[in-house]
Short mmCIF file of C-alpha atoms in Angstrom, two decimals:
data_model
loop_
_atom_site.label_atom_id
_atom_site.label_comp_id
_atom_site.label_asym_id
_atom_site.label_seq_id
_atom_site.Cartn_x
_atom_site.Cartn_y
_atom_site.Cartn_z
CA UNK A 88 138.37 181.48 167.94
CA UNK A 89 139.02 178.88 170.21
CA UNK A 90 135.70 176.30 169.55
CA UNK A 91 134.73 174.02 172.11
CA UNK A 92 132.01 171.44 171.41
CA UNK A 93 133.50 169.66 169.02
CA UNK A 94 131.99 166.38 169.97
CA UNK A 95 132.93 162.82 169.29
CA UNK A 96 129.78 162.33 167.46
CA UNK A 97 130.19 165.20 164.77
CA UNK A 98 133.74 164.52 164.25
CA UNK A 99 132.80 160.69 163.39
CA UNK A 100 130.22 162.02 161.18
CA UNK A 101 132.45 164.47 159.12
CA UNK A 102 135.23 161.68 159.10
CA UNK A 103 132.54 159.06 158.02
CA UNK A 104 131.31 161.33 155.15
CA UNK A 105 134.77 162.17 153.82
CA UNK A 106 135.62 158.32 154.01
CA UNK A 107 132.78 157.53 151.97
CA UNK A 108 134.31 159.85 149.01
CA UNK A 109 137.79 159.39 149.98
CA UNK A 110 137.58 155.60 150.10
CA UNK A 111 135.62 155.57 146.63
CA UNK A 112 138.11 153.47 144.63
CA UNK A 113 137.48 150.33 147.04
CA UNK A 114 133.93 150.33 145.36
CA UNK A 115 135.55 150.52 142.33
CA UNK A 116 137.66 147.28 143.20
CA UNK A 117 134.82 145.52 144.48
CA UNK A 118 133.39 145.55 141.24
CA UNK A 119 136.42 144.32 139.20
CA UNK A 120 136.80 141.69 141.82
CA UNK A 121 133.25 140.87 141.39
CA UNK A 122 133.64 140.85 137.42
CA UNK A 123 136.48 138.61 137.55
CA UNK A 124 134.73 136.32 139.84
CA UNK A 125 131.61 136.12 137.31
CA UNK A 126 134.01 135.27 134.46
CA UNK A 127 135.36 132.54 136.33
CA UNK A 128 132.39 131.22 137.22
CA UNK A 129 131.03 131.42 133.80
CA UNK A 130 133.53 128.80 132.86
CA UNK A 131 131.44 126.20 135.31
CA UNK A 132 132.82 125.11 139.02
CA UNK A 133 132.62 121.76 138.33
CA UNK A 134 131.45 119.33 135.39
CA UNK A 135 130.46 115.43 135.43
CA UNK A 136 130.00 113.28 132.58
CA UNK A 137 128.97 109.71 132.05
CA UNK A 138 127.24 107.32 129.70
CA UNK A 139 126.64 104.06 128.47
CA UNK A 140 126.14 102.14 125.39
CA UNK A 141 125.04 104.91 122.94
CA UNK A 142 123.87 107.43 125.40
CA UNK A 143 126.42 109.77 127.02
CA UNK A 144 125.57 113.05 129.21
CA UNK A 145 127.43 115.62 130.32
CA UNK A 146 126.85 118.36 133.10
CA UNK A 147 128.30 121.22 134.01
CA UNK A 148 127.74 122.93 137.45
CA UNK A 149 127.52 126.55 138.03
CA UNK A 150 127.26 128.46 141.35
CA UNK A 151 127.75 131.80 142.68
CA UNK A 152 130.11 130.57 145.40
CA UNK A 153 132.69 132.02 143.51
CA UNK A 154 131.51 135.28 143.88
CA UNK A 155 130.64 135.17 147.33
CA UNK A 156 134.14 134.04 147.95
CA UNK A 157 136.01 136.76 146.09
CA UNK A 158 133.53 139.11 148.01
CA UNK A 159 134.77 137.87 151.25
CA UNK A 160 138.39 138.26 150.13
CA UNK A 161 138.08 141.62 149.07
CA UNK A 162 136.61 142.73 152.45
CA UNK A 163 139.22 141.50 154.43
CA UNK A 164 141.60 143.20 152.22
CA UNK A 165 139.74 146.26 152.16
CA UNK A 166 139.84 146.29 156.27
CA UNK A 167 143.57 145.56 156.40
CA UNK A 168 143.81 148.34 153.86
CA UNK A 169 142.46 150.92 156.24
CA UNK A 170 144.61 150.19 159.09
CA UNK A 171 147.81 150.96 157.11
CA UNK A 172 150.20 153.54 157.93
CA UNK A 173 149.16 155.90 154.80
CA UNK A 174 145.51 155.77 155.68
CA UNK A 175 145.69 156.20 159.03
CA UNK A 176 148.05 159.05 158.60
CA UNK A 177 145.56 160.69 156.46
CA UNK A 178 142.78 160.63 159.10
CA UNK A 179 144.97 163.12 160.77
CA UNK A 180 145.16 165.80 158.24
CA UNK A 181 142.12 167.18 159.45
CA UNK A 182 140.36 166.65 162.56
CA UNK A 183 140.24 163.77 164.59
CA UNK A 184 141.65 161.23 166.89
CA UNK A 185 142.14 157.66 167.13
CA UNK A 186 138.62 156.79 168.46
CA UNK A 187 136.90 158.92 165.84
CA UNK A 188 139.38 157.24 163.05
CA UNK A 189 138.40 153.87 164.15
CA UNK A 190 134.66 154.44 164.36
CA UNK A 191 134.46 156.04 161.21
CA UNK A 192 136.47 153.42 159.54
CA UNK A 193 133.99 150.50 161.00
CA UNK A 194 131.05 152.62 159.60
CA UNK A 195 132.65 152.88 156.31
CA UNK A 196 133.45 148.84 156.38
CA UNK A 197 129.95 148.02 157.73
CA UNK A 198 128.42 150.49 154.47
CA UNK A 199 130.89 148.88 152.14
CA UNK A 200 129.66 145.49 153.56
CA UNK A 201 126.18 146.30 152.64
CA UNK A 202 127.15 147.39 149.32
CA UNK A 203 129.07 144.17 148.56
CA UNK A 204 126.26 142.18 149.86
CA UNK A 205 123.95 143.40 147.13
CA UNK A 206 126.33 143.31 144.58
CA UNK A 207 127.50 139.99 145.20
CA UNK A 208 123.91 138.43 145.48
CA UNK A 209 123.01 140.48 142.54
CA UNK A 210 125.93 139.01 140.59
CA UNK A 211 124.47 135.79 141.34
CA UNK A 212 121.55 136.92 139.39
CA UNK A 213 123.66 138.41 136.59
CA UNK A 214 125.49 135.20 136.35
CA UNK A 215 122.22 133.41 135.52
CA UNK A 216 121.41 136.02 132.69
CA UNK A 217 124.42 135.46 131.48
CA UNK A 218 123.91 131.60 131.37
CA UNK A 219 120.30 132.02 130.15
CA UNK A 220 121.69 133.83 127.01
CA UNK A 221 124.83 131.85 126.36
CA UNK A 222 123.42 128.29 127.08
CA UNK A 223 120.11 128.63 125.98
CA UNK A 224 117.02 128.08 128.39
CA UNK A 225 116.37 124.55 127.50
CA UNK A 226 119.98 123.54 128.27
CA UNK A 227 119.48 124.73 131.84
CA UNK A 228 118.24 122.51 134.88
CA UNK A 229 118.45 123.89 138.20
CA UNK A 230 116.10 124.10 141.32
CA UNK A 231 117.19 127.29 142.33
CA UNK A 232 117.24 129.11 138.98
CA UNK A 233 114.43 131.49 139.89
CA UNK A 234 115.15 133.29 143.23
CA UNK A 235 112.22 134.89 144.97
CA UNK A 236 112.63 138.52 146.25
CA UNK A 237 112.28 137.27 149.71
CA UNK A 238 115.28 134.61 149.29
CA UNK A 239 117.01 137.28 147.71
CA UNK A 240 116.86 139.58 150.67
CA UNK A 241 117.64 137.22 152.75
CA UNK A 242 120.86 136.10 150.86
CA UNK A 243 121.90 140.02 150.72
CA UNK A 244 121.17 140.15 154.64
CA UNK A 245 123.39 137.12 154.94
CA UNK A 246 126.17 138.30 152.83
CA UNK A 247 125.94 141.46 154.34
CA UNK A 248 126.68 139.79 157.82
CA UNK A 249 129.31 137.49 156.53
CA UNK A 250 131.40 140.35 154.95
CA UNK A 251 131.11 142.15 158.43
CA UNK A 252 132.76 139.18 159.88
CA UNK A 253 135.54 139.49 157.08
CA UNK A 254 135.63 143.13 157.64
CA UNK A 255 136.26 142.66 161.54
CA UNK A 256 138.72 140.18 161.16
CA UNK A 257 140.70 141.77 158.64
CA UNK A 258 140.54 145.11 160.77
CA UNK A 259 141.96 143.22 163.48
CA UNK A 260 144.67 141.61 161.77
CA UNK A 261 145.74 144.99 160.30
CA UNK A 262 146.11 146.75 163.41
CA UNK A 263 147.97 143.55 165.12
CA UNK A 264 150.48 144.20 162.04
CA UNK A 265 150.75 147.85 162.41
CA UNK A 266 151.51 147.14 166.46
CA UNK A 267 154.50 144.76 165.39
CA UNK A 268 155.67 143.93 161.76
CA UNK A 269 156.21 140.23 163.20
CA UNK A 270 152.47 139.60 162.60
CA UNK A 271 152.93 139.64 159.11
CA UNK A 272 154.83 136.11 159.07
CA UNK A 273 152.99 135.03 162.34
CA UNK A 274 149.49 135.34 160.98
CA UNK A 275 149.96 133.88 157.84
CA UNK A 276 152.06 131.02 159.62
CA UNK A 277 149.14 130.51 162.03
CA UNK A 278 146.51 130.41 159.58
CA UNK A 279 148.29 128.04 157.00
CA UNK A 280 149.89 126.28 159.85
CA UNK A 281 146.69 125.40 161.60
CA UNK A 282 144.96 124.31 158.04
CA UNK A 283 147.76 121.84 157.29
CA UNK A 284 148.23 120.31 160.97
CA UNK A 285 144.35 120.05 161.20
CA UNK A 286 143.84 118.46 157.97
CA UNK A 287 146.22 116.04 158.84
CA UNK A 288 145.26 115.35 161.99
CA UNK A 289 142.48 112.95 162.81
CA UNK A 290 141.13 115.39 165.11
CA UNK A 291 139.78 117.92 162.54
CA UNK A 292 136.68 118.81 164.98
CA UNK A 293 138.16 121.84 166.50
CA UNK A 294 138.20 123.78 163.19
CA UNK A 295 135.18 121.96 162.27
CA UNK A 296 133.30 123.87 165.32
CA UNK A 297 134.56 127.01 164.99
CA UNK A 298 133.60 127.03 161.56
CA UNK A 299 130.43 125.64 162.00
CA UNK A 300 129.72 127.69 165.00
CA UNK A 301 128.79 130.60 162.45
CA UNK A 302 128.14 128.72 159.06
CA UNK A 303 125.89 125.91 160.41
CA UNK A 304 123.60 128.11 162.25
CA UNK A 305 120.23 127.41 161.10
CA UNK A 306 118.34 130.24 163.25
CA UNK A 307 118.98 133.48 161.59
CA UNK A 308 118.39 135.88 164.64
CA UNK A 309 121.19 133.72 166.33
CA UNK A 310 123.38 133.78 163.44
CA UNK A 311 122.93 137.64 163.49
CA UNK A 312 123.62 137.60 167.39
CA UNK A 313 126.75 135.69 166.72
CA UNK A 314 128.02 137.77 164.04
CA UNK A 315 127.28 141.06 166.17
CA UNK A 316 129.16 139.71 169.15
CA UNK A 317 132.21 138.33 167.11
CA UNK A 318 132.22 141.29 165.24
CA UNK A 319 132.11 143.60 168.43
CA UNK A 320 134.96 141.68 169.92
CA UNK A 321 137.31 142.36 167.03
CA UNK A 322 136.57 145.63 166.31
CA UNK A 323 136.71 146.46 170.14
CA UNK A 324 139.83 144.92 170.15
CA UNK A 325 141.23 146.79 167.58
CA UNK A 326 140.24 150.03 168.75
CA UNK A 327 141.99 149.22 172.24
CA UNK A 328 145.03 148.13 170.46
CA UNK A 329 145.38 150.93 168.15
CA UNK A 330 144.47 153.50 170.54
CA UNK A 331 148.19 154.37 171.65
CA UNK A 332 149.58 154.05 168.07
CA UNK A 333 151.82 157.25 166.72
CA UNK A 334 151.05 158.67 163.42
CA UNK A 335 153.23 160.47 160.80
CA UNK A 336 156.51 159.63 162.24
CA UNK B 30 148.17 183.48 178.37
CA UNK B 31 150.18 180.64 177.54
CA UNK B 32 148.78 178.15 174.99
CA UNK B 33 151.71 175.66 175.10
CA UNK B 34 153.14 174.76 178.34
CA UNK B 35 155.97 172.44 178.10
CA UNK B 36 158.31 171.15 181.31
CA UNK B 37 160.86 168.62 181.04
CA UNK B 38 159.76 167.23 177.95
CA UNK B 39 161.66 164.36 176.93
CA UNK B 40 160.97 162.13 173.93
CA UNK B 41 163.19 158.80 173.01
CA UNK B 42 163.00 156.75 169.64
CA UNK B 43 164.47 153.66 171.01
CA UNK B 44 167.88 154.47 171.99
CA UNK B 45 167.88 157.60 170.19
CA UNK B 46 167.21 161.06 172.68
CA UNK B 47 165.03 163.40 170.28
CA UNK B 48 163.95 165.77 172.92
CA UNK B 49 165.86 166.52 176.38
CA UNK B 50 164.15 168.01 179.45
CA UNK B 51 163.01 170.64 176.93
CA UNK B 52 160.94 173.31 179.12
CA UNK B 53 159.35 176.37 177.23
CA UNK B 54 155.74 178.26 177.21
CA UNK B 55 154.42 179.71 173.94
CA UNK B 56 151.97 182.47 174.33
CA UNK B 57 148.82 183.20 172.60
CA UNK B 58 148.36 185.12 169.40
CA UNK B 59 152.22 185.10 168.67
CA UNK B 60 154.49 183.92 165.81
CA UNK B 61 157.29 182.08 167.19
CA UNK B 62 160.03 180.74 164.92
CA UNK B 63 161.32 177.33 166.05
CA UNK B 64 165.04 177.06 164.79
CA UNK B 65 167.65 174.61 165.29
CA UNK B 66 170.12 172.34 162.90
CA UNK B 67 168.54 169.36 161.44
CA UNK B 68 167.94 166.55 163.45
CA UNK B 69 167.70 168.98 166.59
CA UNK B 70 164.20 167.54 167.34
CA UNK B 71 161.98 170.48 165.94
CA UNK B 72 159.76 168.12 163.69
CA UNK B 73 159.52 165.75 166.74
CA UNK B 74 158.46 168.56 169.08
CA UNK B 75 155.55 170.01 166.69
CA UNK B 76 154.30 166.55 166.18
CA UNK B 77 154.05 165.95 170.27
CA UNK B 78 152.48 169.34 170.21
CA UNK B 79 150.15 168.11 167.51
CA UNK B 80 149.10 164.85 169.35
CA UNK B 81 150.59 162.64 166.57
CA UNK B 82 153.36 161.36 168.61
CA UNK B 83 153.61 160.39 172.40
CA UNK B 84 156.19 162.02 174.95
CA UNK B 85 158.37 159.64 176.88
CA UNK B 86 158.78 161.72 179.78
CA UNK B 87 157.66 165.46 181.23
CA UNK B 88 154.67 167.24 180.38
CA UNK B 89 153.09 169.14 177.63
CA UNK B 90 149.86 170.98 177.80
CA UNK B 91 148.08 172.56 174.80
CA UNK B 92 145.02 174.50 175.92
CA UNK B 93 145.95 173.26 179.28
CA UNK B 94 145.41 169.75 178.15
CA UNK B 95 147.31 166.52 176.73
CA UNK B 96 147.66 167.06 173.14
CA UNK B 97 147.52 163.37 172.24
CA UNK B 98 144.39 161.67 171.13
CA UNK B 99 142.72 165.03 172.09
CA UNK B 100 139.94 166.11 169.93
CA UNK B 101 139.34 169.51 171.28
CA UNK B 102 143.00 170.31 170.47
CA UNK B 103 143.02 168.61 166.82
CA UNK B 104 139.66 170.61 166.00
CA UNK B 105 141.70 173.93 166.92
CA UNK B 106 145.07 173.15 165.47
CA UNK B 107 146.55 172.19 161.98
CA UNK B 108 149.59 170.97 161.59
CA UNK B 109 151.38 171.39 157.83
CA UNK B 110 154.60 169.80 156.77
CA UNK B 111 156.43 169.05 153.30
CA UNK B 112 155.10 165.69 153.35
CA UNK B 113 151.47 165.55 154.22
CA UNK B 114 149.47 162.63 153.46
CA UNK B 115 147.02 164.56 150.92
CA UNK B 116 144.23 162.16 149.66
CA UNK B 117 145.34 161.16 146.15
CA UNK B 118 141.81 160.45 145.09
CA UNK B 119 140.55 164.05 145.78
CA UNK B 120 141.03 166.94 143.36
CA UNK B 121 142.62 170.16 144.91
CA UNK B 122 139.53 172.12 145.14
CA UNK B 123 137.64 169.02 146.69
CA UNK B 124 140.52 169.09 149.48
CA UNK B 125 139.96 172.51 150.19
CA UNK B 126 135.93 171.87 150.31
CA UNK B 127 136.41 169.14 152.71
CA UNK B 128 138.68 171.43 154.53
CA UNK B 129 135.82 173.86 154.93
CA UNK B 130 133.61 171.04 156.13
CA UNK B 131 135.96 170.21 158.95
CA UNK B 132 136.91 173.17 160.38
CA UNK B 133 134.77 175.95 161.67
CA UNK B 134 137.18 179.29 160.81
CA UNK B 135 137.99 178.05 157.34
CA UNK B 136 137.96 180.93 154.78
CA UNK B 137 137.18 179.56 151.34
CA UNK B 138 137.60 182.69 149.45
CA UNK B 139 141.09 183.00 150.66
CA UNK B 140 141.69 179.61 149.64
CA UNK B 141 140.55 179.80 146.10
CA UNK B 142 142.17 183.18 146.14
CA UNK B 143 145.68 181.60 146.99
CA UNK B 144 144.87 178.43 144.95
CA UNK B 145 144.32 180.71 141.81
CA UNK B 146 147.21 183.21 142.44
CA UNK B 147 149.91 180.39 142.53
CA UNK B 148 148.48 179.08 139.50
CA UNK B 149 147.47 175.61 140.59
CA UNK B 150 144.64 174.35 138.77
CA UNK B 151 141.72 173.13 141.09
CA UNK B 152 141.29 170.44 139.08
CA UNK B 153 144.65 168.80 139.38
CA UNK B 154 145.58 166.14 141.91
CA UNK B 155 148.24 166.42 144.65
CA UNK B 156 150.28 163.64 143.77
CA UNK B 157 150.96 165.54 140.04
CA UNK B 158 152.31 168.27 141.81
CA UNK B 159 155.86 169.26 141.74
CA UNK B 160 157.45 169.51 145.37
CA UNK B 161 157.38 173.31 145.38
CA UNK B 162 153.67 173.50 144.46
CA UNK B 163 153.00 170.84 147.27
CA UNK B 164 154.34 172.80 149.55
CA UNK B 165 152.36 175.85 148.33
CA UNK B 166 149.33 173.79 148.38
CA UNK B 167 149.86 172.68 152.00
CA UNK B 168 150.54 176.16 153.29
CA UNK B 169 147.33 177.22 151.38
CA UNK B 170 145.32 174.57 153.78
CA UNK B 171 147.35 175.92 156.74
CA UNK B 172 146.36 179.48 156.13
CA UNK B 173 142.86 178.90 154.99
CA UNK B 174 141.87 177.00 158.07
CA UNK B 175 142.48 179.71 160.23
CA UNK B 176 143.20 177.27 163.10
CA UNK B 177 143.97 178.89 166.68
CA UNK B 178 147.10 177.14 166.54
CA UNK B 179 148.79 176.71 163.54
CA UNK B 180 151.86 174.88 163.11
CA UNK B 181 154.32 174.79 160.22
CA UNK B 182 157.19 172.47 159.71
CA UNK B 183 159.52 173.53 157.08
CA UNK B 184 156.67 174.65 155.12
CA UNK B 185 159.07 176.32 152.42
CA UNK B 186 160.60 173.22 151.30
CA UNK B 187 160.97 172.86 147.58
CA UNK B 188 159.24 176.77 147.05
CA UNK B 189 161.11 179.16 144.75
CA UNK B 190 162.06 182.58 146.35
CA UNK B 191 159.28 184.13 144.54
CA UNK B 192 156.82 182.14 146.43
CA UNK B 193 158.39 182.06 149.58
CA UNK B 194 158.43 185.94 149.38
CA UNK B 195 154.62 185.69 148.64
CA UNK B 196 154.10 182.83 151.26
CA UNK B 197 155.54 184.73 154.40
CA UNK B 198 153.33 187.85 152.91
CA UNK B 199 150.03 185.78 152.88
CA UNK B 200 151.11 184.54 156.23
CA UNK B 201 151.72 187.97 157.99
CA UNK B 202 148.61 189.83 156.45
CA UNK B 203 146.15 186.95 157.45
CA UNK B 204 147.96 187.05 160.82
CA UNK B 205 147.46 190.35 161.39
CA UNK B 206 143.47 190.03 160.22
CA UNK B 207 143.00 187.03 162.11
CA UNK B 208 145.40 186.69 164.89
CA UNK B 209 146.59 183.34 165.87
CA UNK B 210 149.23 181.39 167.62
CA UNK B 211 151.58 180.36 164.93
CA UNK B 212 154.76 178.24 165.16
CA UNK B 213 157.14 178.04 162.12
CA UNK B 214 160.00 176.16 162.02
CA UNK B 215 162.81 177.12 159.28
CA UNK B 216 166.23 177.06 158.38
CA UNK B 217 165.73 180.38 156.50
CA UNK B 218 165.85 182.68 159.50
CA UNK B 219 167.18 185.47 157.44
CA UNK B 220 164.19 185.41 155.14
CA UNK B 221 161.44 184.41 157.85
CA UNK B 222 162.72 187.09 160.50
CA UNK B 223 160.84 189.98 159.33
CA UNK B 224 157.63 188.29 160.18
CA UNK B 225 158.76 186.52 163.34
CA UNK B 226 158.02 187.94 166.92
CA UNK B 227 159.95 185.36 168.69
CA UNK B 228 162.33 182.76 167.97
CA UNK B 229 162.81 179.41 170.06
CA UNK B 230 165.93 177.77 169.42
CA UNK B 231 166.48 174.15 170.01
CA UNK B 232 169.83 172.32 170.42
CA UNK B 233 170.28 168.80 170.90
CA UNK B 234 166.68 168.53 171.87
CA UNK B 235 166.93 171.18 174.73
CA UNK B 236 165.93 174.84 174.70
CA UNK B 237 168.79 176.65 173.98
CA UNK B 238 167.35 180.27 173.88
CA UNK B 239 163.79 181.52 173.64
CA UNK B 240 163.71 185.57 173.15
CA UNK B 241 161.79 188.15 171.13
CA UNK B 242 163.53 188.39 167.28
CA UNK B 243 164.57 191.84 167.88
CA UNK B 244 166.54 190.68 170.99
CA UNK B 245 168.05 187.92 169.05
CA UNK B 246 169.38 190.47 166.29
CA UNK B 247 171.23 192.15 168.74
CA UNK B 248 172.47 189.02 171.15
CA UNK B 249 175.79 188.65 169.42
CA UNK B 250 178.46 191.43 168.23
CA UNK B 251 180.90 190.52 165.38
CA UNK B 252 184.67 191.93 165.58
CA UNK B 253 187.01 191.73 163.10
CA UNK B 254 190.68 192.40 163.84
CA UNK B 255 194.26 191.19 164.47
CA UNK B 256 194.14 188.18 166.80
CA UNK B 257 196.31 189.53 169.75
CA UNK B 258 194.14 192.56 169.97
CA UNK B 259 190.68 190.43 170.03
CA UNK B 260 191.96 188.07 172.37
CA UNK B 261 192.63 190.75 175.03
CA UNK B 262 189.06 192.43 174.21
CA UNK B 263 187.30 189.11 174.72
CA UNK B 264 188.74 188.37 177.98
CA UNK B 265 185.79 187.96 180.28
CA UNK B 266 183.24 188.06 177.65
CA UNK B 267 181.35 184.75 176.46
CA UNK B 268 182.73 184.13 172.79
CA UNK B 269 180.39 182.48 170.33
CA UNK B 270 182.50 181.84 167.14
CA UNK B 271 186.45 182.06 166.10
CA UNK B 272 187.21 182.46 162.56
CA UNK B 273 190.33 183.12 160.47
CA UNK B 274 189.48 185.32 157.46
CA UNK B 275 192.82 185.97 156.06
CA UNK B 276 196.22 186.68 156.98
CA UNK B 277 196.17 188.37 160.44
CA UNK B 278 192.58 189.04 160.43
CA UNK B 279 190.34 187.10 162.53
CA UNK B 280 186.71 187.41 163.21
CA UNK B 281 185.32 187.13 166.54
CA UNK B 282 181.80 186.77 167.88
CA UNK B 283 180.76 187.49 171.18
CA UNK B 284 178.14 188.21 173.23
CA UNK B 285 176.64 191.71 173.31
CA UNK B 286 177.11 192.92 176.79
CA UNK B 287 179.17 195.86 175.60
CA UNK B 288 178.70 199.16 177.07
CA UNK B 289 179.30 202.44 175.13
CA UNK B 290 182.90 203.21 176.85
CA UNK B 291 184.07 199.66 176.05
CA UNK B 292 183.01 199.96 172.05
CA UNK B 293 184.94 203.23 171.79
CA UNK B 294 188.10 201.28 173.22
CA UNK B 295 187.31 198.67 171.00
CA UNK B 296 187.05 200.85 167.83
CA UNK B 297 190.11 202.75 168.99
CA UNK B 298 192.16 199.54 168.73
CA UNK B 299 191.23 199.06 165.41
CA UNK B 300 189.04 196.13 165.71
CA UNK B 301 185.99 196.41 163.34
CA UNK B 302 182.49 196.24 164.84
CA UNK B 303 179.85 194.30 162.93
CA UNK B 304 176.23 193.21 163.61
CA UNK B 305 175.49 189.68 163.68
CA UNK B 306 172.32 188.14 161.83
CA UNK B 307 170.01 186.21 163.62
CA UNK B 308 170.84 183.05 161.32
CA UNK B 309 174.60 183.62 161.50
CA UNK B 310 174.26 183.69 165.11
CA UNK B 311 172.11 180.66 165.45
CA UNK B 312 174.53 178.73 163.33
CA UNK B 313 177.27 179.69 165.87
CA UNK B 314 175.12 179.05 168.93
CA UNK B 315 174.76 175.30 167.70
CA UNK B 316 177.90 174.89 166.47
CA UNK B 317 179.30 171.02 166.82
CA UNK B 318 182.76 170.30 166.47
CA UNK B 319 185.31 172.89 167.01
CA UNK B 320 187.47 173.72 164.11
CA UNK B 321 184.79 173.71 161.56
CA UNK B 322 184.44 172.14 158.35
CA UNK B 323 188.04 173.01 157.28
CA UNK B 324 189.42 170.43 159.91
CA UNK B 325 188.29 167.66 157.91
CA UNK B 326 190.06 168.68 154.80
CA UNK B 327 193.32 170.02 156.87
CA UNK B 328 193.53 166.60 158.75
CA UNK B 329 194.43 164.93 155.04
#
């Protein structure tokens, strides 16, 4: 009756598969978020007009940045959601311990990030299609309109890695909040406070440095390493911090 | 063999002491009833056994190991209470199917059969069920999982009498067919006593008594008669309860250590002897303020 040999790997696999089914609503919300982003973008992200004499011209800019930005936000909040009490409690209805729950959560978030990467980049393609039909091909001027498959796959990979970072950050913040409710106030305060004070100061270099460390990396391999390293630190800390948390209180 | 060993277990929630130097052993393949007042610490104890909560002091071993964060214990244990965080996005039958994927001993036939018997539509969602039906579904999961350690925390909350009867019967039948260690906490001792083997009574976080149900049924004896006579009889005996029933008629409950001869004396003195049900006895043993609830109204 008593079964031994319930390995961590086996449990993580079961929990991971369970979560793919259980958290399906997150994928639906991903689609919704991106549709909203596309709708926003379809109105144009900027415009410029000028002219002289009898000649005037008007430019409207479109960019798929908003889609990526919204997807990053989605990834962050999805990760936070997974750390909330109801979701953590659900992990203990069947079989699991904190380690297996955390690992399966991270596995899920990586999968979700991959899905998010694909849909975000393809959302950009969809945007181009929408603009083609709404504006007409003669009205579109762009260097980046036709995207090669190579560029698309690089974009997917890059977005995937950024999403993993967003998830890792979200998970870490979520766990902090679980440890102490005070973080609900402290974390946003830290974030906005840093933004405000730094932009007011002349010494904006520190924030720039941190930001550019990730964003301005030109070597892809190095970028990959940086992302994996940072995500590992964030996920690892989340694991250690949450390992003694009580559930089903 | 003791499945659960507990030595001086203490659990504090901040300043509140929920469990206070609790010590007991639970043997393998027994059904134990966990009884006590509201707030006595029954749920806390079960959740510590399940590995959900951490102990503050003392020792708890399930299968010889600390149950907290323990995969082996988790894989062989299921904890059912009335507010289980069941998945909201899965239908009932899907939840059962995932249960079968997790638990090695899962019995899908029983699960489906019970689901059908209690008229639960497989396609429904857990959040749409009434309270009683939620409890019913939760115990279906608990029974079908066939875990060597099955912990049920007030599983009958919200169930109507007919469903409760069926639940006791189903639990007993499956237990007899596939023995396992079951701990059920319940307030309805009168109903559940027929399927229990042992009773563990908790009072204010500590063990008050731990004995077989048959011993518990004979632990106390009720005496009905005039006050003066009763006061003489109970000299030297352990008194659990005193109550005024009517004009000059008092009801006392004492520990049943009476020999036959004393019993004859009592009867001759005009005192009626009545058995005390396990449920009533537990109420008396864990009684709080002296004077009972009447004192609140008498004071005014």
